[in-house]
XYZ file of C-alpha atoms in Angstrom:
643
model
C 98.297 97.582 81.605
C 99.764 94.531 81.628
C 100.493 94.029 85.642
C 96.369 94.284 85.965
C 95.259 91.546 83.574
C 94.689 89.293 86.184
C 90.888 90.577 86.475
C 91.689 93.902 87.832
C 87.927 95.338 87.403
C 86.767 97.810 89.290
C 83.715 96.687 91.548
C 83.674 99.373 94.136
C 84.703 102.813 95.102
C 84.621 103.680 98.684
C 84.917 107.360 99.523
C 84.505 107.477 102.933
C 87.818 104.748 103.534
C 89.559 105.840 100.332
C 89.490 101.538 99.140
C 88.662 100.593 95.765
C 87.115 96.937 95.331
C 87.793 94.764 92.066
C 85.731 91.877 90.720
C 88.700 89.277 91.568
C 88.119 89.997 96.200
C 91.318 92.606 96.154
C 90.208 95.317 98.153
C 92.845 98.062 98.599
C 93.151 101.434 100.302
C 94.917 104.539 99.369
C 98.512 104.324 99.452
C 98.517 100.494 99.399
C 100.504 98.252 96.829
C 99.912 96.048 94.932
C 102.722 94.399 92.226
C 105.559 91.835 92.871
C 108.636 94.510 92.965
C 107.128 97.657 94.658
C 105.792 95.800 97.418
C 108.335 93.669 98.074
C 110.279 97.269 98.496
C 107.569 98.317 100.597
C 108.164 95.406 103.084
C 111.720 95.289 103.114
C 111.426 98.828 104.242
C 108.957 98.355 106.959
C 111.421 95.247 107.951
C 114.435 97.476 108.036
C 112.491 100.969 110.041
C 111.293 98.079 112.593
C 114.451 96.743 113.399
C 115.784 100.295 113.643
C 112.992 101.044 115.755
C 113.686 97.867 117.723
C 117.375 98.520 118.629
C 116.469 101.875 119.655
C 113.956 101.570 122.328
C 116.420 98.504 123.214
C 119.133 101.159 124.432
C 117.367 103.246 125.916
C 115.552 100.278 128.052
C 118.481 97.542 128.305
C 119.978 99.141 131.610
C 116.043 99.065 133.008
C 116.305 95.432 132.456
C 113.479 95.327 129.729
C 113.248 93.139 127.112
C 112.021 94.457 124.014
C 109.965 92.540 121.739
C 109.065 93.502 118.033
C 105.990 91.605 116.246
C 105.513 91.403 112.830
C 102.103 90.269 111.074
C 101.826 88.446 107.849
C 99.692 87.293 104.826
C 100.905 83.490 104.339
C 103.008 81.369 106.104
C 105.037 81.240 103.343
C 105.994 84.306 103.282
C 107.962 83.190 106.305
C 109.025 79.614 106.284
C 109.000 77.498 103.134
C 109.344 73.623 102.923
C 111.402 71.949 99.926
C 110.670 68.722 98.793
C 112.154 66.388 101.962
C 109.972 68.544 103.893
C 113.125 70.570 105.597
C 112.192 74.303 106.466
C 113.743 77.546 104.837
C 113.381 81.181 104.982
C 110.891 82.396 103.544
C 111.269 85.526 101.815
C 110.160 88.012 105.209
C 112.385 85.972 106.748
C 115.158 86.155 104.436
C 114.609 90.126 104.192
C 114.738 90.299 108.149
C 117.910 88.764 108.335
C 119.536 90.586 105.581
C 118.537 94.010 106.881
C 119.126 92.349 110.497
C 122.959 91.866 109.853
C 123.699 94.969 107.772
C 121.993 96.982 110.689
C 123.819 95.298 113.680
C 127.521 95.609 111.648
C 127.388 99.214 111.138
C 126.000 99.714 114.678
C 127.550 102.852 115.992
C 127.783 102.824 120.372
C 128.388 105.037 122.810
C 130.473 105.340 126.383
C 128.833 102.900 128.899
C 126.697 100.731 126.209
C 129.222 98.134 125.812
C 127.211 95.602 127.705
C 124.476 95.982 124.876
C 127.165 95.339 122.491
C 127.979 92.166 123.802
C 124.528 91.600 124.265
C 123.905 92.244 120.480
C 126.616 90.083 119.521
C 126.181 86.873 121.784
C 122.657 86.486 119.270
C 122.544 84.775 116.289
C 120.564 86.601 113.793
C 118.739 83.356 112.828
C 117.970 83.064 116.438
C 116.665 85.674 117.056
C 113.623 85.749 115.086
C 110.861 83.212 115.037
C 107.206 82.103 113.765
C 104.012 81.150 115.717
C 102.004 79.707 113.164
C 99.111 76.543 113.324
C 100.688 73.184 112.799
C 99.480 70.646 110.405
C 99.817 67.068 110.415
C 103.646 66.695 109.330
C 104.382 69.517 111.977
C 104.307 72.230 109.715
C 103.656 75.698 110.158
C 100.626 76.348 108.089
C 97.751 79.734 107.913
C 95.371 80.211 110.492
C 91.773 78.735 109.000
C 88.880 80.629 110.156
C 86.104 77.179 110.624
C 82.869 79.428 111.869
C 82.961 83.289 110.536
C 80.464 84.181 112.873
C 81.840 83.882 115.879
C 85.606 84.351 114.362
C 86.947 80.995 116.209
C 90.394 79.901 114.758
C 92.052 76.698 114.610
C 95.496 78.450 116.099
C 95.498 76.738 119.599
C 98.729 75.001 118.814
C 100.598 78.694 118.191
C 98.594 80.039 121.116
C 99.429 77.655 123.405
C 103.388 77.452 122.439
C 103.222 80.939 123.110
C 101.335 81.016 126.459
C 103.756 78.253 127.476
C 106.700 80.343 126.860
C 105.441 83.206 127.625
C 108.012 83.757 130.930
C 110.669 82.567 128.755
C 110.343 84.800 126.409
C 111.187 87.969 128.515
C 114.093 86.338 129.838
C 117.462 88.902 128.553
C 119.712 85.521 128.716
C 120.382 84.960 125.201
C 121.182 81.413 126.039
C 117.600 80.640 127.178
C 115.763 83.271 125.241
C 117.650 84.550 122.206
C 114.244 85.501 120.405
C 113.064 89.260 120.037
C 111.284 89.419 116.709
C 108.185 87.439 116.192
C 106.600 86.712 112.862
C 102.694 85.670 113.205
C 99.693 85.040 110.614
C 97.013 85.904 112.637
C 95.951 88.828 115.063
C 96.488 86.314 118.267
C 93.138 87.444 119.553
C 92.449 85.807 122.537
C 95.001 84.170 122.645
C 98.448 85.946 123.667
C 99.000 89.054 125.622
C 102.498 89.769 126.368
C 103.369 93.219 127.528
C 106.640 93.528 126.243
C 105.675 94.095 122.354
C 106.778 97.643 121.940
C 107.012 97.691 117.331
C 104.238 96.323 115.751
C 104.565 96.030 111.949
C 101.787 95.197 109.371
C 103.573 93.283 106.733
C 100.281 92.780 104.736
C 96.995 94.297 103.899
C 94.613 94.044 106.981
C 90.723 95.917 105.506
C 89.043 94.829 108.501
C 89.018 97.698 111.622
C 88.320 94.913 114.017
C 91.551 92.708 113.225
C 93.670 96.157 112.815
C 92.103 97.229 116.596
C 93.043 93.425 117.281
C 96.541 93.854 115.881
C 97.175 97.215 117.868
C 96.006 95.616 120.901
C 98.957 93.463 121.010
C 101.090 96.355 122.000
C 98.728 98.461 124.134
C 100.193 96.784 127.567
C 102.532 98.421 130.467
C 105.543 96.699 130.548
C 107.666 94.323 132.651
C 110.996 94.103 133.470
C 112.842 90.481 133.455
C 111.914 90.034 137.217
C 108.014 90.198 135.906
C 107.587 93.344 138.097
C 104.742 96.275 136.111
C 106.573 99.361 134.935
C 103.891 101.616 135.926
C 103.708 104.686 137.934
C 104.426 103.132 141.048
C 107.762 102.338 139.606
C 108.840 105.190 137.137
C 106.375 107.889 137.963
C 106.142 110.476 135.750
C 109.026 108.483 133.227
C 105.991 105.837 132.841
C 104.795 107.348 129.311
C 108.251 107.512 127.839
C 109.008 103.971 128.605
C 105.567 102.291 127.565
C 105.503 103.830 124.273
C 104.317 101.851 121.359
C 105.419 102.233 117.837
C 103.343 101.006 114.638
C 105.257 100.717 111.533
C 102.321 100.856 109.253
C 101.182 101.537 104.878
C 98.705 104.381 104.438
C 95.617 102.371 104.939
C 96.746 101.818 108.998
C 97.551 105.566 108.816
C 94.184 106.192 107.997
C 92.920 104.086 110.513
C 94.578 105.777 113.395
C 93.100 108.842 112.390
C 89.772 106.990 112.527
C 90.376 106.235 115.981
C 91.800 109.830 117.249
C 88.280 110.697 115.339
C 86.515 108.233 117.643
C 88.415 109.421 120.488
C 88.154 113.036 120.275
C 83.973 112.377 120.325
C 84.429 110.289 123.396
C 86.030 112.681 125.159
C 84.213 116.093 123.662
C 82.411 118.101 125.453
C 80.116 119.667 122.701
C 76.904 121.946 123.431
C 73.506 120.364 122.707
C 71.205 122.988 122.500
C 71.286 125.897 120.153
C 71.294 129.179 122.222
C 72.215 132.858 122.022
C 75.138 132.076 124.151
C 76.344 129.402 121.801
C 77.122 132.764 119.392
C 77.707 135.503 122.193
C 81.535 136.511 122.306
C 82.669 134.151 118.961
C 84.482 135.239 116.534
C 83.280 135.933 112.882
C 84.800 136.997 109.496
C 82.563 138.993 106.785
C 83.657 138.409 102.550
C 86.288 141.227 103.572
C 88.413 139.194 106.169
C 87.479 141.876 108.291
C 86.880 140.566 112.055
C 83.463 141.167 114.491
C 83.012 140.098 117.947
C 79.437 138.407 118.565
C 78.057 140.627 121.037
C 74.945 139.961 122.525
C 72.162 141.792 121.114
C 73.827 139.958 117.998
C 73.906 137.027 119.545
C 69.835 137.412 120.487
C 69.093 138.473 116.803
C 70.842 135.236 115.337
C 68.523 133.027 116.913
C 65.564 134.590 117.040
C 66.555 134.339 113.392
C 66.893 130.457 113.650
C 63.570 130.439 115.741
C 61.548 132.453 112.985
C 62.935 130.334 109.598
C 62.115 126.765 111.661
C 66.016 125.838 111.989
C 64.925 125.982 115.794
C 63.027 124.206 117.761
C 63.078 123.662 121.873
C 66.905 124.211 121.628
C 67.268 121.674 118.739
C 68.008 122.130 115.144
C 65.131 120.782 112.868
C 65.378 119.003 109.753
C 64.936 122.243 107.541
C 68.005 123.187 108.687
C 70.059 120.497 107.454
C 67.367 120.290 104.256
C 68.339 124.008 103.738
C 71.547 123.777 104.283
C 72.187 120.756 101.686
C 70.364 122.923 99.140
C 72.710 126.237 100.080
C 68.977 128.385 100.876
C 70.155 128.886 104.440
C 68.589 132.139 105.832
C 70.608 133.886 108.503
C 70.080 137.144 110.616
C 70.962 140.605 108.480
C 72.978 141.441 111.139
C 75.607 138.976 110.405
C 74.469 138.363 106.280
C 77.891 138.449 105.331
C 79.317 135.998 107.365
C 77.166 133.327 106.825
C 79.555 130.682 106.484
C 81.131 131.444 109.939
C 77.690 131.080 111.892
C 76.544 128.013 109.954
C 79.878 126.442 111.433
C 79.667 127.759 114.728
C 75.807 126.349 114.277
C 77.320 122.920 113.613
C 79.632 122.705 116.483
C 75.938 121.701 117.964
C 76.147 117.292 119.247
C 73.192 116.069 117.530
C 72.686 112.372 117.553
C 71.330 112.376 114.041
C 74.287 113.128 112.669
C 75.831 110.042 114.155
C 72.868 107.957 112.857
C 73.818 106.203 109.555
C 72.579 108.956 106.662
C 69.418 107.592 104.567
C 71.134 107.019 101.182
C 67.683 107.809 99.464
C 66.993 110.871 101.799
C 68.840 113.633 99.339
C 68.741 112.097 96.265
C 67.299 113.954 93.050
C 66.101 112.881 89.490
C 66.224 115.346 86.913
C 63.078 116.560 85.295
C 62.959 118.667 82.124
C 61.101 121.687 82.561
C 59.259 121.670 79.397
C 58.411 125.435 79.366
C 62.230 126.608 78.708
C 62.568 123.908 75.809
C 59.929 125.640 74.443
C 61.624 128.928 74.602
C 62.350 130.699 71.988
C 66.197 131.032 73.013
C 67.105 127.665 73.719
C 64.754 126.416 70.123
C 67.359 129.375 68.699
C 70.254 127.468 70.412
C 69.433 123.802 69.877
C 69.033 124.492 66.215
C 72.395 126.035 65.928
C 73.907 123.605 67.763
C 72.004 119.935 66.978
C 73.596 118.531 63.709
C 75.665 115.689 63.663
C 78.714 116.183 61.685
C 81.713 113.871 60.451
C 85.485 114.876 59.909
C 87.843 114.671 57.252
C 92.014 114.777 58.208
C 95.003 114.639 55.900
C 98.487 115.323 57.738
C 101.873 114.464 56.787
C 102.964 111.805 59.201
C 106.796 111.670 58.397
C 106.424 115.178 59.923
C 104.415 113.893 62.673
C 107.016 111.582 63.234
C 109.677 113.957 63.612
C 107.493 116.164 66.243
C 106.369 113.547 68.631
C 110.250 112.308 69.062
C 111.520 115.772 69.764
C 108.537 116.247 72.162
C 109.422 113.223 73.724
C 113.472 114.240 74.006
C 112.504 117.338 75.349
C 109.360 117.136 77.664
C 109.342 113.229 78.813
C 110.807 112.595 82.379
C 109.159 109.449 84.331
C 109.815 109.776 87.941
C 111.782 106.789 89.685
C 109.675 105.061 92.280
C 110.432 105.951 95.770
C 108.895 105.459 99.269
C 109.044 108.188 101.994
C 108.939 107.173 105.280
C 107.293 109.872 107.775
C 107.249 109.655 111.951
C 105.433 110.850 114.479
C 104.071 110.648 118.013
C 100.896 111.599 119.929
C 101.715 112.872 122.983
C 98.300 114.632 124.555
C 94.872 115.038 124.088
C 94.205 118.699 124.811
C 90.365 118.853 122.917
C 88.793 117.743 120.732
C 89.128 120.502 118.031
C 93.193 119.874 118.636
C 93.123 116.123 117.892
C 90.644 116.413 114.644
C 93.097 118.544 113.564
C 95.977 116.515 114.041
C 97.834 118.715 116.706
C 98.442 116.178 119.441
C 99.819 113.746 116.587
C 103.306 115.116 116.266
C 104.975 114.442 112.620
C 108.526 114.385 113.694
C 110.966 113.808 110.500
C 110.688 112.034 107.140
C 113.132 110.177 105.869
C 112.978 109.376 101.253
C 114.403 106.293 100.181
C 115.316 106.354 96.482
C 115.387 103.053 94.697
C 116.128 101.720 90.874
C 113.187 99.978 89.973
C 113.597 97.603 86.977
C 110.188 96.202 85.517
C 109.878 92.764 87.102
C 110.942 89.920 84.972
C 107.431 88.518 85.317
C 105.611 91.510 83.939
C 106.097 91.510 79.819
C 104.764 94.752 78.556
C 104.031 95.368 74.842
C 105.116 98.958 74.961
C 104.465 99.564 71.260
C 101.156 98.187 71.619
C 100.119 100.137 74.156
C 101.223 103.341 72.347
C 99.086 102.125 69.708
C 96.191 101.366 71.509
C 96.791 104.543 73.416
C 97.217 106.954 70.226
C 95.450 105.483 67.350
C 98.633 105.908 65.083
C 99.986 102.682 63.443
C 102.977 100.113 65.081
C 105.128 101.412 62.042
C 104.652 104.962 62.933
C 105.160 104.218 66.808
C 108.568 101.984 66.120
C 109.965 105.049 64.218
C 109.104 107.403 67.046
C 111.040 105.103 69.822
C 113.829 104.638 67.362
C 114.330 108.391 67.080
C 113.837 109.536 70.255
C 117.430 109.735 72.189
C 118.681 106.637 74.615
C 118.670 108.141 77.768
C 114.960 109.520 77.165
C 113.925 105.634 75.996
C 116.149 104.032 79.183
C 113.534 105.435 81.378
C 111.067 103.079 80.377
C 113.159 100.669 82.678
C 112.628 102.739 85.658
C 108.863 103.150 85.568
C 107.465 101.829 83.027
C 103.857 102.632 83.412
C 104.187 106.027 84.063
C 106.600 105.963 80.820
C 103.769 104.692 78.703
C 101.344 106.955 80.426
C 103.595 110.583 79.722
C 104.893 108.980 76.459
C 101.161 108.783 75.131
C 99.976 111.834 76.335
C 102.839 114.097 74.503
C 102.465 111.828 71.087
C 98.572 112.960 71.509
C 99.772 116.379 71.698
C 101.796 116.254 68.717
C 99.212 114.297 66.974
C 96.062 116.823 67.950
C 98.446 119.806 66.789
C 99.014 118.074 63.081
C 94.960 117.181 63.439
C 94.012 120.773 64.080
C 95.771 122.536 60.943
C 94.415 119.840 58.873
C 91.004 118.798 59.946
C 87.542 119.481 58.187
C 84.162 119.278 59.631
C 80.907 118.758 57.382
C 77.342 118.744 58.612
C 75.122 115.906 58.135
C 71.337 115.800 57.888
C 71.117 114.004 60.744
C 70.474 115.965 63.854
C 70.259 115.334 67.600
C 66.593 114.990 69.327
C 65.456 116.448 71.920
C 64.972 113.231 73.981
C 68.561 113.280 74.258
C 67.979 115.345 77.424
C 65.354 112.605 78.603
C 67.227 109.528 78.265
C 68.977 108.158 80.375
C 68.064 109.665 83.643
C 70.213 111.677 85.354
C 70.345 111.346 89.368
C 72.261 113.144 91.858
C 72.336 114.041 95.639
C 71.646 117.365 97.222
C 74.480 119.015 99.259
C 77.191 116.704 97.575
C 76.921 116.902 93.790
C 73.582 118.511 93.002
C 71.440 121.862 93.634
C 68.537 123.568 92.452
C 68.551 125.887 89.336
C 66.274 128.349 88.491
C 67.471 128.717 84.825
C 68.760 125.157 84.402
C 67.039 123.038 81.450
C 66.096 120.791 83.922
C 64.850 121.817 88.087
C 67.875 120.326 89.172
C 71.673 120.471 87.885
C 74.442 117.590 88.700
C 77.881 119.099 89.019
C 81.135 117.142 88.221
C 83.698 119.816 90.554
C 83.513 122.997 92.370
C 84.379 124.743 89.303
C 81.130 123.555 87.911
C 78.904 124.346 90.667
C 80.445 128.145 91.184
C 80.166 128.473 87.308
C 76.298 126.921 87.876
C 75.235 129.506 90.055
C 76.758 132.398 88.110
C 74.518 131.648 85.333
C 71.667 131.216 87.554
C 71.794 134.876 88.519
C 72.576 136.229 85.234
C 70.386 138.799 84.097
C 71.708 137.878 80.451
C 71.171 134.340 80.294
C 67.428 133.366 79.245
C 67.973 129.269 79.492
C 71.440 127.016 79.528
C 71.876 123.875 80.372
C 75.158 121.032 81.275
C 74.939 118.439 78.179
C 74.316 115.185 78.577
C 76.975 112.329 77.685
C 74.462 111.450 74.770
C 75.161 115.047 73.146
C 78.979 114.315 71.111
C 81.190 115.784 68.286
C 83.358 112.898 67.062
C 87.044 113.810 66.751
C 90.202 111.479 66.015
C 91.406 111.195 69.572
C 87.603 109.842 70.694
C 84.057 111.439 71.497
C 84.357 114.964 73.109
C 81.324 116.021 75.290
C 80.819 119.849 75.590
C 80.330 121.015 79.171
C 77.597 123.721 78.475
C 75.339 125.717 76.435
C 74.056 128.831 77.020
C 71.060 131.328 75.498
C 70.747 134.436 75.765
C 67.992 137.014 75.696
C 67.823 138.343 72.499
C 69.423 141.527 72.550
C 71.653 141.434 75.257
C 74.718 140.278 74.071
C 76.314 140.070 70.379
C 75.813 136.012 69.550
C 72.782 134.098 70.985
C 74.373 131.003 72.000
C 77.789 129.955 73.743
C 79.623 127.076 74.621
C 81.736 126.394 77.469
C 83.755 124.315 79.628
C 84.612 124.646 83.144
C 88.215 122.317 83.461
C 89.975 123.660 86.569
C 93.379 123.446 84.590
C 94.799 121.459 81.418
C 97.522 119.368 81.863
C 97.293 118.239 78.018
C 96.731 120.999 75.224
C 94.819 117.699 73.192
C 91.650 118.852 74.527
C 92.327 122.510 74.404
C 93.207 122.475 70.840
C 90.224 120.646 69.751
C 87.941 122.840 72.100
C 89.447 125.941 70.060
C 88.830 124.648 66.922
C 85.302 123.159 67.514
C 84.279 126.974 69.580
């Protein structure tokens, strides 16, 4: 697409944080955005919910004699406060956002009986007042970004910002307007060392912030009991009980901080769990267990004894601790368990895991489970899969003739009939942890309360500096010429085309797909295949090597081609071990990328082939695939025509 030309290769995929990496130093995490008019959107949003959030807890705390203070943090100065050419400052365009949203907020404000003081309050502030910028200062006493000089030990050249701010530190929680009009602050950095003012009660991220240690940083600035204007603590001594409804701190965050407070709930609930260490027969005595029925059974205690004896006798056991055949077993699915309790293998193994073991806090060895596939050289010699590989080996080429007027006239009444682009939107979801009960409760996410969501629906235009070369990428996308692609836009009806302006990758994206369909249809009734007398080797199973990892997207096969097989999905792997325990099946094996039939919509890679014994079923070979649904019949149609 056009919006990622700017060297928008993928470097890196990171599972375990959900961030994907490009060549360009853009790391981003899921949910995160990246593209002039959706994330300027994005912030305005988080601008607006923080100054909502803002005027709320300043109700509720104005008659306490609390000031409330909202900090926002930032990418680039600019962003904030911009200089023209005389060197005289203007709002940036946070700033400009802020006090947009600011003033619409404050007009429509809607008070109740006795909260006419906060009115007055409210009004007696300027709204450029009452927001302002601690940035570094340069040499012509601008504000400028914070320069990190020594990465090591993180030192930053903000002393000017920190020491404005511990200056006016006092001053700041002053309610006098007069003296202290200024409730929202904008920063650049995290104010590490340098700032810690209890009366921060919104935090908003208004950029992307990877590192854990600057978000922890950023969230610090807000973890602080209050004061009221006479500098006296609002702790217990002072509210009692009311102390946690008062000192409440709210982060208006993307999906990537969202993530990261679950990271920390994670690292909380193992601070404060209170796992078992050893494996015993009490650690099973009086849980509860579910066989492939549903149906229920109490662990009693002979049970109890038999499952670890069990444990003791296979070598998952030793001295109380599990050994490292369990987990070797376990990542290869060969776990042996007591007869007594066969059927409900999966509940024990859990209940077997609730067991603290430092290991699995240990960073894993990245080598430890990986597997290279090896050809087992005595089932290519059977006589089943020589049967199978000759049926299957030759290379072929196609031959298509289709009428593409008609195509024409398909693929726009597809498009009138089955192409609706979503407008972008952002939903905007609350919630509050209150307790922690257990562990088990705050994994799961039961002491973080969602309380309401709220949608915001938006026209989204494509931004002015974004050109896209929509009949190009039709043609790039379906093969078919610019003429053909021009008469299918021209056909289809307005409405249909005008969504292009609302979204217009995802237009390009559906519009493709459903011209493939139309195209693969006309393909199918008029394509013919002829065999060549070239045919595929058998070191097309040798080269390249194919690697996987046990327990995540690899297992052992007993019937497999090679002693291993690597599995794309779950579908796979359950489809795997079927054959495996097939009576019928002599040999099969999951192709390799190198085995192709060439179509006219690209290369298409069977999933499987299969031998049977001789005998046992009507045809000797099959083909298969394993897709866990088909959003596009393109694929299907070919995959009928080529089985």
């Amino acid at each position: 697409m056009e919006e990622y030309r700017n060297n928008f290769i993928v470097k890196h995929i990171d599972g375990r944080d959900d961030s994907v990496e490009f060549v360009n130093g853009i790391k981003i995490y899921a949910g995160d955005v990246i593209g002039k008019v959706s994330e300027e959107q994005l912030r305005r949003i988080q601008i607006r919910e923080t100054i909502l959030s803002h005027i709320e807890r300043e109700r509720q705390l104005f008659h306490k004699g609390i000031k409330v203070l909202s900090l926002f943090f930032i990418d680039e100065v600019d962003h904030y406060r911009e200089y023209d050419a005389a060197g005289q400052q203007q709002n940036g365009i946070f700033a400009q956002m802020f006090e947009e949203e600011y003033a619409d907020i404050v007009s429509s404000l809607q008070i109740g009986i006795g909260e006419e003081d906060y009115l007055n309050y409210i009004n007696s502030i300027q709204v450029c007042d009452t927001h302002a910028g601690y940035f570094s200062i340069d040499k012509k006493g601008h504000m400028t970004n914070s320069k990190v000089k020594d990465k090591k030990e993180k030192t930053s050249d903000d002393i000017d910002a920190y020491d404005l701010i511990m200056k006016n530190k006092e001053l700041l929680l002053d309610r006098d307007p007069k003296r202290s009009p200024v409730r929202f602050i904008f920063s650049h950095s995290a104010l590490r060392e340098g700032w810690d003012n209890p009366n921060v009660f919104q935090i908003c991220t208004l950029k992307q912030s990877s590192s854990e240690v600057r978000k922890r940083q950023e969230v610090g600035r807000g973890l602080r009991l209050c004061v009221n204007q006479d500098g006296d603590r609002m702790d217990t001594n002072v509210l009692g009980a009311d102390v946690h409804n008062v000192n409440v701190l709210t982060v208006i965050a993307s999906e990537s901080y969202d993530s990261f407070a679950k990271g920390l709930q994670s690292e909380i609930a193992e601070a404060v769990a209170d796992r078992p260490k050893k494996v015993t027969a009490d650690l099973f005595s009086g849980k509860v267990i579910k066989d492939a029925n549903g149906n229920e059974q109490v662990i009693d205690e002979d049970t109890a004894t038999a499952i670890y004896e069990s444990l003791i006798e296979n070598g998952y056991v030793k001295k109380g601790q599990l050994t490292d055949k369990y987990y070797e077993d376990k990542a290869n699915g060969e776990i042996e368990i007591a007869e007594e309790v066969a059927d409900s293998a999966e509940d024990v193994i859990n209940i077997i895991d609730s067991i603290y073991d430092p290991r699995a806090m240990q960073p894993e060895n990245a080598r430890s489970n990986n597997v290279e596939l090896q050809v087992d050289e005595d089932k290519l010699a059977m006589p089943e899969f020589k049967a199978l590989w000759s049926k299957i080996n030759a290379k072929s080429v196609y031959v298509v003739d289709f009428d593409t007027d008609e195509l024409i006239r398909k693929a726009a009444a597809a498009l009138d009939s089955k192409l609706h682009v979503s407008k972008i939107y952002f939903k905007v979801e609350s919630g509050a942890m209150e307790q922690i009960k257990s562990k088990d409760d705050l994994l799961a996410g039961a002491s973080f309360v969602r309380e309401e969501s709220a949608q915001y629906n938006t026209k989204v235009s494509a931004s002015s500096n974004v050109k896209y070369d929509l009949v190009g990428k039709l043609v790039d996308e379906t093969g078919l010429t610019r003429k053909a692609i021009v008469k299918i836009l021209q056909s289809i009806q307005k409405q249909v085309f005008d969504q292009f302006k609302d979204n217009p990758e995802e237009f390009i994206i559906k519009a493709a797909d459903i011209i493939n369909d139309e195209k693969a249809t006309a393909i199918i009734q008029h394509i013919t295949y002829n065999a060549l007398d070239e045919h595929y080797e058998t070191d097309v199973f040798t080269e390249p090597t194919i690697k996987g990892k046990l327990g995540t997207n690899a297992m052992k096969a007993k019937k497999h081609l090679y002693d291993h097989i690597v599995y794309d999905s779950s579908n796979e792997q359950k489809f795997a071990e079927q054959l495996d325990t097939n009576t019928d099946v002599a040999v099969y094996v999951k192709l390799p990328d190198g085995f192709y039939i060439s179509t006219p919509v690209g290369r298409y890679n069977p999933d499987w082939a299969i031998a049977f014994y001789e005998g046992k079923v009507k045809h000797i070979y099959f083909v298969a695939e394993t897709k866990g649904s088909m959003s596009s019949m393109q694929l299907r149609l070919i995959e009928e025509e080529l089985l």
